[in-house]
Coordinates of C-alpha atoms in Angstrom, one line a residue:
Chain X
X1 CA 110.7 137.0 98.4
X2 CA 107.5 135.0 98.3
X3 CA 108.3 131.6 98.1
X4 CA 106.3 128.9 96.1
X5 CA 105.6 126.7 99.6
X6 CA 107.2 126.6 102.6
X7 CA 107.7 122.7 104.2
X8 CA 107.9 122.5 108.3
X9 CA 109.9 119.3 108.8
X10 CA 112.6 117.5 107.5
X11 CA 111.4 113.8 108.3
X12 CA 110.7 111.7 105.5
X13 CA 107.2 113.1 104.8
X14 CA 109.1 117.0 104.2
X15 CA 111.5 115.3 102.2
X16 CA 109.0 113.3 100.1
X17 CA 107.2 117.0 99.6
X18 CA 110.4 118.9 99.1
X19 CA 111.8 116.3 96.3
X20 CA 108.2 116.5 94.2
X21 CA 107.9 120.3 94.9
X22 CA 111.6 121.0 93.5
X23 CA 110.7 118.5 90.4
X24 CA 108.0 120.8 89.5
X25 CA 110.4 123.9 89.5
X26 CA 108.9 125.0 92.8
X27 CA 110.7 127.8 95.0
X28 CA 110.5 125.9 98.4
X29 CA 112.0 127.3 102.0
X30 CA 112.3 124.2 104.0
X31 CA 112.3 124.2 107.9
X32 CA 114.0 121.2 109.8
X33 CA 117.4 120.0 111.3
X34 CA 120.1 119.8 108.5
X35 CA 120.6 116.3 110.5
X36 CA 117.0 115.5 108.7
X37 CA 115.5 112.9 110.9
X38 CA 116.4 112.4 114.1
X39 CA 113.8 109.6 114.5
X40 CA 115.1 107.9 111.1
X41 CA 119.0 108.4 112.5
X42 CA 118.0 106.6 115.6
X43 CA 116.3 103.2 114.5
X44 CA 118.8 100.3 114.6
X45 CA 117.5 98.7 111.7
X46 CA 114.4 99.3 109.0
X47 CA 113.6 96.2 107.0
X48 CA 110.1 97.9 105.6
X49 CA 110.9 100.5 103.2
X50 CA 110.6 99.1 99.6
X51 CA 113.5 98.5 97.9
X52 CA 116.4 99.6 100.8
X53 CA 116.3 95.6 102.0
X54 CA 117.6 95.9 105.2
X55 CA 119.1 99.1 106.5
X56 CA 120.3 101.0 109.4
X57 CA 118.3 104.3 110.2
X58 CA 121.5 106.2 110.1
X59 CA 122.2 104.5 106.8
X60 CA 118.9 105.5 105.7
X61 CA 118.8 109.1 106.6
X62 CA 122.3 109.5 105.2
X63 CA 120.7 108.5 101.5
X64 CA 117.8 110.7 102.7
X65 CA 120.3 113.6 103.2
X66 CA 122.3 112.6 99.5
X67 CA 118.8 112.8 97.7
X68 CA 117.9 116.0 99.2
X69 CA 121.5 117.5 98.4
X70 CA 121.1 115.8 94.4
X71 CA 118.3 118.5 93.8
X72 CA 119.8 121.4 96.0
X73 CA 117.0 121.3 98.4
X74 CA 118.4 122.4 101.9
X75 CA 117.1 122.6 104.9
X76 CA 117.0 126.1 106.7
X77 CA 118.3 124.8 110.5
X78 CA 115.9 127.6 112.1
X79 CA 112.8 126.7 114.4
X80 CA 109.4 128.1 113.5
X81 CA 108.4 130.2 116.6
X82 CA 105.2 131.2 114.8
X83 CA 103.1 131.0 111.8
X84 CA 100.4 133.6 110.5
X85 CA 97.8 133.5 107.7
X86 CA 98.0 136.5 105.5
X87 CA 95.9 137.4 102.5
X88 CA 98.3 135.8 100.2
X89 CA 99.6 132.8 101.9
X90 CA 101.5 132.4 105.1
X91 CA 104.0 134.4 107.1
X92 CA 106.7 132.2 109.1
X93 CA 108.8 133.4 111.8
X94 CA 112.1 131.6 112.2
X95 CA 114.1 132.7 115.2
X96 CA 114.8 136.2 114.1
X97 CA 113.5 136.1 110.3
X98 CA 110.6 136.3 108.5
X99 CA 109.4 134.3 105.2
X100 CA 106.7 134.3 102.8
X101 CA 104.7 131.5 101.7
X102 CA 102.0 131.0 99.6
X103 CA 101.2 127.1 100.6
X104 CA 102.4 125.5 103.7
X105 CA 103.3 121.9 104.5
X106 CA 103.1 120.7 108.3
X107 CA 105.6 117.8 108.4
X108 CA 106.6 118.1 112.3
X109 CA 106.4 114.3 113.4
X110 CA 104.6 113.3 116.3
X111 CA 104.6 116.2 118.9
X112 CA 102.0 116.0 121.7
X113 CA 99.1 118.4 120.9
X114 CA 100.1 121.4 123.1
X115 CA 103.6 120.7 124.8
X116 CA 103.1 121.1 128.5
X117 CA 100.0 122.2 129.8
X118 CA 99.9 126.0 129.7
X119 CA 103.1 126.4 127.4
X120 CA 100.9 127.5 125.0
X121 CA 98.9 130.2 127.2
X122 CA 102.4 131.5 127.9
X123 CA 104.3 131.1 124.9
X124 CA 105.8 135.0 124.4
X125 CA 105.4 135.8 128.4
X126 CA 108.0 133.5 130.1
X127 CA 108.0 130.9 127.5
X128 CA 110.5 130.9 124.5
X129 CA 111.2 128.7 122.0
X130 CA 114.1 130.0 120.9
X131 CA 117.8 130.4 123.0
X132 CA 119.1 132.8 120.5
X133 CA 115.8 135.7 120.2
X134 CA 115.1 135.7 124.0
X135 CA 118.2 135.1 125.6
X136 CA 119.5 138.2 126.7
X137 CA 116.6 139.0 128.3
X138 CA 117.8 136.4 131.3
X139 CA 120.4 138.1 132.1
X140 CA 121.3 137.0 135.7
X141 CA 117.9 135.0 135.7
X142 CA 116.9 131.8 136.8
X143 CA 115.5 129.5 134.3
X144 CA 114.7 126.5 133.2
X145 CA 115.4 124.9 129.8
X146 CA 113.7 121.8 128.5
X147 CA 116.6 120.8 126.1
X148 CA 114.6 118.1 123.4
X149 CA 117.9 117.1 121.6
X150 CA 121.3 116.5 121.7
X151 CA 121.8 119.0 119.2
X152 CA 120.4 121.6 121.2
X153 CA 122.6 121.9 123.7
X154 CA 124.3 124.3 122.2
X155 CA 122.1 126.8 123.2
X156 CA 121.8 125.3 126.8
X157 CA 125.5 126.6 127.1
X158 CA 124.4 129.7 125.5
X159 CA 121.9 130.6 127.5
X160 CA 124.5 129.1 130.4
X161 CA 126.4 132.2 130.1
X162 CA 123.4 134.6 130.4
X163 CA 121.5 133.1 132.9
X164 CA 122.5 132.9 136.6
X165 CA 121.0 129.4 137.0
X166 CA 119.5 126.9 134.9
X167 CA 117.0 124.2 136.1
X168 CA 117.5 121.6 133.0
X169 CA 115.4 118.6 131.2
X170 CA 116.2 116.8 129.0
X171 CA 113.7 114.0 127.0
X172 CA 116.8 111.5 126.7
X173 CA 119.6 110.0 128.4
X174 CA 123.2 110.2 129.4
X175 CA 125.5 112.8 130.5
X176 CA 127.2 115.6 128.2
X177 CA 129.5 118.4 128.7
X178 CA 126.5 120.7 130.4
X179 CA 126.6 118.6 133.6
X180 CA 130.0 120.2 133.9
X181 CA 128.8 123.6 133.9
X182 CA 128.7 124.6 137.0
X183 CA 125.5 127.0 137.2
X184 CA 123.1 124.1 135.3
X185 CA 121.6 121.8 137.5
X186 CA 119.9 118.4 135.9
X187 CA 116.3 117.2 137.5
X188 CA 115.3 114.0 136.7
X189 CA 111.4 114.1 137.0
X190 CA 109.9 115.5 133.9
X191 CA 107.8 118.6 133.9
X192 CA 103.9 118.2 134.0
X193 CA 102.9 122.0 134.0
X194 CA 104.1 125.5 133.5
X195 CA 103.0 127.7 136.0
X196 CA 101.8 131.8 136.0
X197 CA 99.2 134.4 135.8
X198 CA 100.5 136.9 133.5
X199 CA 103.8 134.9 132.7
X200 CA 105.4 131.7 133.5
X201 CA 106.5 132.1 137.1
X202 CA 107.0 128.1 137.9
X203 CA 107.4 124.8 136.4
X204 CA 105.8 121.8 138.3
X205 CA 107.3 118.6 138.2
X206 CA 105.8 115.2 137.5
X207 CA 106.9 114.3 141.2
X208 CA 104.7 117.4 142.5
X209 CA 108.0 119.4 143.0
X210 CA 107.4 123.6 142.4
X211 CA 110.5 124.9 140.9
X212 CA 110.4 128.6 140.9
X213 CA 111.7 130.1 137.7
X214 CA 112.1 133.8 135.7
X215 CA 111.5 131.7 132.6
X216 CA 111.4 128.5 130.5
X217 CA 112.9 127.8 127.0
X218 CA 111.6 125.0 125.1
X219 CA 114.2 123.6 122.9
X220 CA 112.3 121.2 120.5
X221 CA 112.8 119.4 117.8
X222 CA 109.0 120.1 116.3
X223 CA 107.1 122.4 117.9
X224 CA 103.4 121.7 118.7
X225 CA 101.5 123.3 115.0
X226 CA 98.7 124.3 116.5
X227 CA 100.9 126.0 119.0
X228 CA 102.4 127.7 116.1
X229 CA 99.6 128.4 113.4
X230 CA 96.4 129.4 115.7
X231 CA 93.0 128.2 114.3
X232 CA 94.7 124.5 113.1
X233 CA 92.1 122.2 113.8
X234 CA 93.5 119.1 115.3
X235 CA 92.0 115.6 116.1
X236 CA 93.8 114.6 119.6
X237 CA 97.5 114.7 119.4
X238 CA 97.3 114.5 115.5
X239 CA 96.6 117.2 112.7
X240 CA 93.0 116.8 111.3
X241 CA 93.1 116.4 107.8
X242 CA 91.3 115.8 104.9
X243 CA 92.5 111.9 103.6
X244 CA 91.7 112.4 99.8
X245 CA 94.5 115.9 99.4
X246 CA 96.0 115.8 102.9
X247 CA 94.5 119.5 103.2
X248 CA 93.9 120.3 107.0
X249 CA 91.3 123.2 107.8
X250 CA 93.2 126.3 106.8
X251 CA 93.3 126.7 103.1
X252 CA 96.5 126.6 101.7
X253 CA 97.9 124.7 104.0
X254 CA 98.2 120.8 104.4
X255 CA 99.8 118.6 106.3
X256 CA 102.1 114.9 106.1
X257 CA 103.7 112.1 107.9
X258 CA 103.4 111.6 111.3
X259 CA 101.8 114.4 112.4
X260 CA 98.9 113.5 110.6
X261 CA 98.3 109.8 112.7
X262 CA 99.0 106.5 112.9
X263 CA 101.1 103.8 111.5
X264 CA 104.0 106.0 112.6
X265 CA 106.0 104.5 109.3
X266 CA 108.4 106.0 106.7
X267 CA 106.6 104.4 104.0
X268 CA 103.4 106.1 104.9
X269 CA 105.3 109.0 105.3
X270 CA 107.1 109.3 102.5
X271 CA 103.8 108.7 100.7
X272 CA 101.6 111.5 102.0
X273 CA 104.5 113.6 101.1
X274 CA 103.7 113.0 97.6
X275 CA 100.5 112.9 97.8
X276 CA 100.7 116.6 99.7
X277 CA 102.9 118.2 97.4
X278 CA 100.5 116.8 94.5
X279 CA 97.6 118.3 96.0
X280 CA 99.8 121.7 96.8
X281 CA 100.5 121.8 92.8
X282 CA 96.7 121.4 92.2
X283 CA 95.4 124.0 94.9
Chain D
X1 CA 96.0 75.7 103.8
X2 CA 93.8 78.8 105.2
X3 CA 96.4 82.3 104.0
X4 CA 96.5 85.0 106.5
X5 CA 96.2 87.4 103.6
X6 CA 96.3 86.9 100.1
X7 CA 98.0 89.7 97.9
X8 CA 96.8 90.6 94.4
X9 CA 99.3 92.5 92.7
X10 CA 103.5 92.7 92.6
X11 CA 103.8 96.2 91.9
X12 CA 105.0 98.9 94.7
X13 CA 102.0 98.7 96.9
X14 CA 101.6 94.5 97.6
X15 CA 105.8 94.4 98.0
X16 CA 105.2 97.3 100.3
X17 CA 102.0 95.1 101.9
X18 CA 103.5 91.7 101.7
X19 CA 106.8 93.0 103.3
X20 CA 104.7 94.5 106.6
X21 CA 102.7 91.3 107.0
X22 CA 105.4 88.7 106.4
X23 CA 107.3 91.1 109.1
X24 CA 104.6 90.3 111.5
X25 CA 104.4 86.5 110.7
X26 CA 101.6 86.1 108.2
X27 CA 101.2 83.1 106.2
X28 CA 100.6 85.5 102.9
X29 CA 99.9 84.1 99.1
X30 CA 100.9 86.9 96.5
X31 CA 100.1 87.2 92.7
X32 CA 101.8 88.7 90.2
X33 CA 104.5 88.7 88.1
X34 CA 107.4 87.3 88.9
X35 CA 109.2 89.7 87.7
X36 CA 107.3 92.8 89.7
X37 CA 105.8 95.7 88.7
X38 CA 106.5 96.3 84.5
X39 CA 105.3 100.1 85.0
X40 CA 108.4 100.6 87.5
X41 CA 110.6 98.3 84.7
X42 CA 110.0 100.6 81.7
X43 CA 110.0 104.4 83.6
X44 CA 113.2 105.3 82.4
X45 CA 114.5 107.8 85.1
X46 CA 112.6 108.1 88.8
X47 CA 113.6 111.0 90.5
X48 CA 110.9 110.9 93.2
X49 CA 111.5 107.9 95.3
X50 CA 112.8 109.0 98.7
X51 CA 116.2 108.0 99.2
X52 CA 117.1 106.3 95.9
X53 CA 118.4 109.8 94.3
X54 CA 117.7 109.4 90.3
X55 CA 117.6 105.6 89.6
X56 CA 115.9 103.7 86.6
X57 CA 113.2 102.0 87.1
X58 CA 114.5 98.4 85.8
X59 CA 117.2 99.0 88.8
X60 CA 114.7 100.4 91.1
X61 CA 112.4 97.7 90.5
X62 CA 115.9 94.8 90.7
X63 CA 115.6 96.5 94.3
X64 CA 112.2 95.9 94.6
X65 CA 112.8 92.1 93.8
X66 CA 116.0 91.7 96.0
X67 CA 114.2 92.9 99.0
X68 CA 111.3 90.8 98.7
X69 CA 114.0 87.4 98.1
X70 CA 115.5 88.2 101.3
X71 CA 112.4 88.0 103.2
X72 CA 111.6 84.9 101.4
X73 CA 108.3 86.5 99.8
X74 CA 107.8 85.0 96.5
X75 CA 105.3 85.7 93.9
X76 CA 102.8 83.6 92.3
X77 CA 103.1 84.3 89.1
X78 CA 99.6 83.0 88.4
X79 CA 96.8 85.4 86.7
X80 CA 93.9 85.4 88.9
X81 CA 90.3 85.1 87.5
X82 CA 87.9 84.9 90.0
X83 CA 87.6 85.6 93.8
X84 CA 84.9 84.7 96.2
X85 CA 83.8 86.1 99.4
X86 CA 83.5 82.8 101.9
X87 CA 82.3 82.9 105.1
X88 CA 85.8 82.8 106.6
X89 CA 87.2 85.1 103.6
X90 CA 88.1 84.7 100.1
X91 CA 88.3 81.9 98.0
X92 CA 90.4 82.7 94.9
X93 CA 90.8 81.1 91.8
X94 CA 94.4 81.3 89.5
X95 CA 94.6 79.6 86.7
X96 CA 93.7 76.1 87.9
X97 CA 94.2 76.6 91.3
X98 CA 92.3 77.4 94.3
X99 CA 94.0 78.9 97.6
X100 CA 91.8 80.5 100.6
X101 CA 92.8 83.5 102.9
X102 CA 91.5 85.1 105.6
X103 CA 92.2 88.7 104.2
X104 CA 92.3 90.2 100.8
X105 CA 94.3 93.3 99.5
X106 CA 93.9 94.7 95.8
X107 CA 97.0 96.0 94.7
X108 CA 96.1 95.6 91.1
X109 CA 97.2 99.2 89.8
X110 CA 95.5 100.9 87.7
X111 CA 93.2 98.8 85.2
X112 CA 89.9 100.3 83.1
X113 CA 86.9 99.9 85.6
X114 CA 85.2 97.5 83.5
X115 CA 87.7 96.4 80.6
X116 CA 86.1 96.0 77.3
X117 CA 82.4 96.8 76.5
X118 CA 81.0 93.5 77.8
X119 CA 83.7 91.5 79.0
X120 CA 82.3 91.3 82.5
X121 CA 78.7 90.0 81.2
X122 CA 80.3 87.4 78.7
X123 CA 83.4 85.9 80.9
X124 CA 83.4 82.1 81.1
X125 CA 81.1 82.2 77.6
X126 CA 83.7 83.2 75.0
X127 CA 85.5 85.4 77.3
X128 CA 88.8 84.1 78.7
X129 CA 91.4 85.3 80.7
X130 CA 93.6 82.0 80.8
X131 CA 95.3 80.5 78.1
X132 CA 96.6 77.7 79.9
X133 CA 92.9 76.9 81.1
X134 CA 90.5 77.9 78.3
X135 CA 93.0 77.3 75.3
X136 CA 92.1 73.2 74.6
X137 CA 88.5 74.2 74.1
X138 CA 89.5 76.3 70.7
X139 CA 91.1 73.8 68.5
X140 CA 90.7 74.4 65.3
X141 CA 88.5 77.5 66.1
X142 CA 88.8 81.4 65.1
X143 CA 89.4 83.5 68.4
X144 CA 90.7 87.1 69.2
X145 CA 94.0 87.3 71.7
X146 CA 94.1 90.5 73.2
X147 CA 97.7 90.3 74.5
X148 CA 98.4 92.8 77.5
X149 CA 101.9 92.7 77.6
X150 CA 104.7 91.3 75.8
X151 CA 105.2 88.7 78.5
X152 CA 102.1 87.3 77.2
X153 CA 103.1 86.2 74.5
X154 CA 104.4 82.7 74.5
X155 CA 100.4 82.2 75.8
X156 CA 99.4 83.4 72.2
X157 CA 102.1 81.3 70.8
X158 CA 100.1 78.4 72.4
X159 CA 96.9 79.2 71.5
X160 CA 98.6 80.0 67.4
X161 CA 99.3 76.0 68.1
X162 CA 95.5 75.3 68.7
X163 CA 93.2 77.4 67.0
X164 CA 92.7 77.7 63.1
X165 CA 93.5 81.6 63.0
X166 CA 93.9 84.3 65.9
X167 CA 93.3 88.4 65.6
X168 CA 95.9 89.7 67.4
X169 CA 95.5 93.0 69.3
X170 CA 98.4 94.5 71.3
X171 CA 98.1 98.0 73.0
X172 CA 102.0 98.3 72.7
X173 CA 104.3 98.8 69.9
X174 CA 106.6 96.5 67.6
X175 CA 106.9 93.9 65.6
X176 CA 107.5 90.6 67.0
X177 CA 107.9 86.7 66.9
X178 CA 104.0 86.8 66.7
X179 CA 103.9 88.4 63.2
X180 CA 106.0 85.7 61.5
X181 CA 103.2 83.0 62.6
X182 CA 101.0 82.1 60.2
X183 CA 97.6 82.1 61.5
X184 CA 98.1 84.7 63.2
X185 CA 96.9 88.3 62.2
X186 CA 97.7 91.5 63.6
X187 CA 94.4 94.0 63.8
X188 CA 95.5 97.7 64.2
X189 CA 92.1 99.3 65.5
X190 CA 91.9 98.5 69.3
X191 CA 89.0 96.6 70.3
X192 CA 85.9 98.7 71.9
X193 CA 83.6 96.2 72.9
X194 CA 82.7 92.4 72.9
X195 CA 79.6 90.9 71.2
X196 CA 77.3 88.4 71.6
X197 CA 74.2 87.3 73.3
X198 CA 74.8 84.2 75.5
X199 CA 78.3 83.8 74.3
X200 CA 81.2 85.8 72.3
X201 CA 80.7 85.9 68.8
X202 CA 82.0 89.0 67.8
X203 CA 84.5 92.0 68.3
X204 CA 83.4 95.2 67.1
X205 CA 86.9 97.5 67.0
X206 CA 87.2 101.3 67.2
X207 CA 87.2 102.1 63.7
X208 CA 83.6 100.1 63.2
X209 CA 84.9 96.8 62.2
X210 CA 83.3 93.5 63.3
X211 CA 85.1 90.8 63.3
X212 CA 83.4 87.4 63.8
X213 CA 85.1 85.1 66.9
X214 CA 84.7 82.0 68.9
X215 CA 85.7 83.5 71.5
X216 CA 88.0 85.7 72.8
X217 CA 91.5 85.6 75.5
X218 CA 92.3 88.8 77.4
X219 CA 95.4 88.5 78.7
X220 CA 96.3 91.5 81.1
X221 CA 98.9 92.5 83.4
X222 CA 95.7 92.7 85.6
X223 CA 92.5 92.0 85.8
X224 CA 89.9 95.3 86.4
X225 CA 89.3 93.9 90.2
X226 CA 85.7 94.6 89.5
X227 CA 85.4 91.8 87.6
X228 CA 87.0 88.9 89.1
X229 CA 85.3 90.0 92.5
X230 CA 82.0 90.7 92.2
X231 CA 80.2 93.4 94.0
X232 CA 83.4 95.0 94.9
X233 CA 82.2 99.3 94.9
X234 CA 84.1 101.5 92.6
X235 CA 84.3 105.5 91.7
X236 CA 84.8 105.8 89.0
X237 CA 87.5 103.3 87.0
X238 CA 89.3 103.2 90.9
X239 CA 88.2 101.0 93.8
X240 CA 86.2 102.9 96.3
X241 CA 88.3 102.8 99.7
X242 CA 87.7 104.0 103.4
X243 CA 90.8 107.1 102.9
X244 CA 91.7 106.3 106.8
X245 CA 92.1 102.2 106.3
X246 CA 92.0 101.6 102.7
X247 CA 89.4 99.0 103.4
X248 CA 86.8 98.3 100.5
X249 CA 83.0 98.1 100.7
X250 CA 83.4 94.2 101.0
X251 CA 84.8 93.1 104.8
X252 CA 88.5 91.9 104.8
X253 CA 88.9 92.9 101.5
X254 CA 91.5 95.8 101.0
X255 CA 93.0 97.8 98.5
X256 CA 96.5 100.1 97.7
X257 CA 98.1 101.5 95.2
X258 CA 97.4 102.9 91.5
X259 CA 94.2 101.1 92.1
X260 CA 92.6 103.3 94.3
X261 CA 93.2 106.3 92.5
X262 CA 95.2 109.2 91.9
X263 CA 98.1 110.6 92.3
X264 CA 100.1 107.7 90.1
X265 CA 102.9 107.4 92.0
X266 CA 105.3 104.6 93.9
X267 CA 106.1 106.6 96.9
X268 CA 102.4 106.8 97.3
X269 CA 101.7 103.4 96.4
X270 CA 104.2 101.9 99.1
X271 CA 102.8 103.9 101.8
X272 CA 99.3 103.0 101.5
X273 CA 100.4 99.0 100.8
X274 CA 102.0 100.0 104.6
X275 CA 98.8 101.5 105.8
X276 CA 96.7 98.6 104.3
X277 CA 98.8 96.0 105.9
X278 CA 98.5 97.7 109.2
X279 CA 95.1 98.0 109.3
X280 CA 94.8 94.4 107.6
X281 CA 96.7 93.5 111.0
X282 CA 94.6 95.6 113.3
X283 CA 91.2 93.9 111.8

């Protein structure tokens, strides 16, 4: 089916589209973690969003996550590996499935412009985004896994079981069940490059260490969009767009919330998700 | 005192505003109405506000209030009828007051550019905005109350106590207290523009009607912000704003909400009294 829109992100700013979208009897397929926002979840307290006094982020996303549920807007718990413009709209690719847009919605927080440098030269030859598609093609490999959540680790054991060894990163702290698996080994500095001709053959370390690998998998929570959708024109880390509709350089497609630039605020957010999906009902 | 920032409006955009900067320690001076934004009061059912589910908007707006009492933000429930750009900022006028501030946000929502036909070029001759001020100099006189909203009202009870006889002209509905008063009588055709050549002498009403005045009390929920601050650059019946800041054409002087244009809507309206605070606090 060819949906009405398809929203990338389930932060405030997708929400804020979703809700207006669904209001205007909009067919929407809406991309994010069913956990909504993990940046929301994680503030201790939010004492700036109109009306909501003071409030816990967890408390917060948790009225997010009712609202969303009131309309039957869901979120499909599938990263977008890849976006393409078509004649009629967009085509998405979500793990192992494929769905039809007509407008888009960027909504993917603040991710740095390209992930690490050459991830995007490499993406499809050594570098994966997704445990579950490319897998099996580790078998008795060494890799490396940059795990960007919690609730990826999942897949870290997964791929655990493929793999013969896995080199792993992870963006946050504390120990978990992986450190007891006994063929994953944590390193501690962060990775500054990927490395390879024809494919990703190395990852090098913010300490200067080379780490010889058979792959990487990049296990994030938003995936760079102009690593996703070629030809998106961006303005440093953030999405170029136009301020008066939110439209970014591809037509049909616009973009919301952090992604877009600074204050990094739910308020702002939540407002340019309006504003998008407004502009998306006029376009 | 010298105001860090002085807020003109209570709606979604100055509490979203006035909530940022008091966060950050301004000394802030916010008009309004006491009782917030009457657009949010009389929406019957808002669906669209992130996080609130589907909530009226009299409890939506009893939100609005709460949170702003718990940060100790109060409004000055004070129509303001004249601002001045000083060489250290504004200088405004409310009623009989004066108060200074360093910064200025418009947060008026959505007013006619330039009111009636008129009313700019005859304000302070015949034209009026404040009963309380204005009222003593019409005793015994005929003058036309154009009374915004019914929480105006006890103003044109005031003036029924003064004047000889007073055309009433509400743009809502319904019978009321007013109609029982003597000298006081009720026009149905709305009011298109304001005559007179050095001073209001006349109304001249939709249907063709001239009607011969004293002078004449507008008493909005706000003021078109063209009027009370002059040289202030609109497009259209909106206030012209820098899309990235939401400054104005006039330095320190900002503006969010309704007021700078479409779409009409309070998650919109909160986010860019967020983005106008920030950039308030960055200038």
């Amino acid at each position: 089916m060819m949906y009405d829109a398809a929203i990338i992100g389930a932060g405030p700013a997708g929400l804020s589209a979703a809700i207006n979208l669904k209001l205007h009897n909009k067919s929407v397929i809406w991309f994010g973690s069913k956990a909504m926002s993990d940046k929301v979840e994680k503030s201790e307290s939010i004492a700036n969003y109109p009306g909501m006094g003071i409030i816990s982020g967890s408390e917060l996303n948790e009225k997010f996550l009712k609202h969303a549920k009131s309309l039957d807007l869901e979120v499909e718990d599938k990263m977008v590996t890849d976006i393409s413009v078509t004649g009629k709209g967009f085509m998405i690719l979500a793990e192992n499935s494929v769905y039809e847009a007509e407008k888009l919605l960027l909504a993917t927080g603040y991710v740095a412009a390209k992930g690490f440098e050459n991830e995007d030269r490499l993406l499809g030859r050594g570098v994966s985004y997704c445990a579950t598609c490319d897998g099996f093609f580790y078998k008795g490999k060494t890799i490396a896994v940059f795990c960007g959540a919690e609730r990826y680790e999942h897949e870290v054991k997964y791929l655990s079981e493929i793999a013969e060894k896995i080199y792993l990163f992870t963006p946050y702290k504390g120990e978990s069940e992986l450190d007891s698996i006994e063929n994953i080994e944590r390193l501690k500095s962060p990775i500054k490059t990927i490395e390879g001709e024809n494919k990703a053959d190395a990852v090098i370390l913010v300490d200067g260490t080379k780490v010889d690998i058979d792959g990487i998998f990049v296990l994030r929570t938003a995936v760079a969009p102009a690593t996703v959708l070629k030809g998106l024109e961006m303005d440093g880390p953030h999405i170029k767009v136009d301020r008066e509709t939110l439209a970014t350089n591809i037509k049909g497609c616009y973009a919301a919330g952090d992604c877009t630039g600074r204050p990094y605020q739910i308020a702002v957010a939540v407002g340019e998700g309006n504003l998008a999906a407004h502009s998306m009902l006029e376009d």
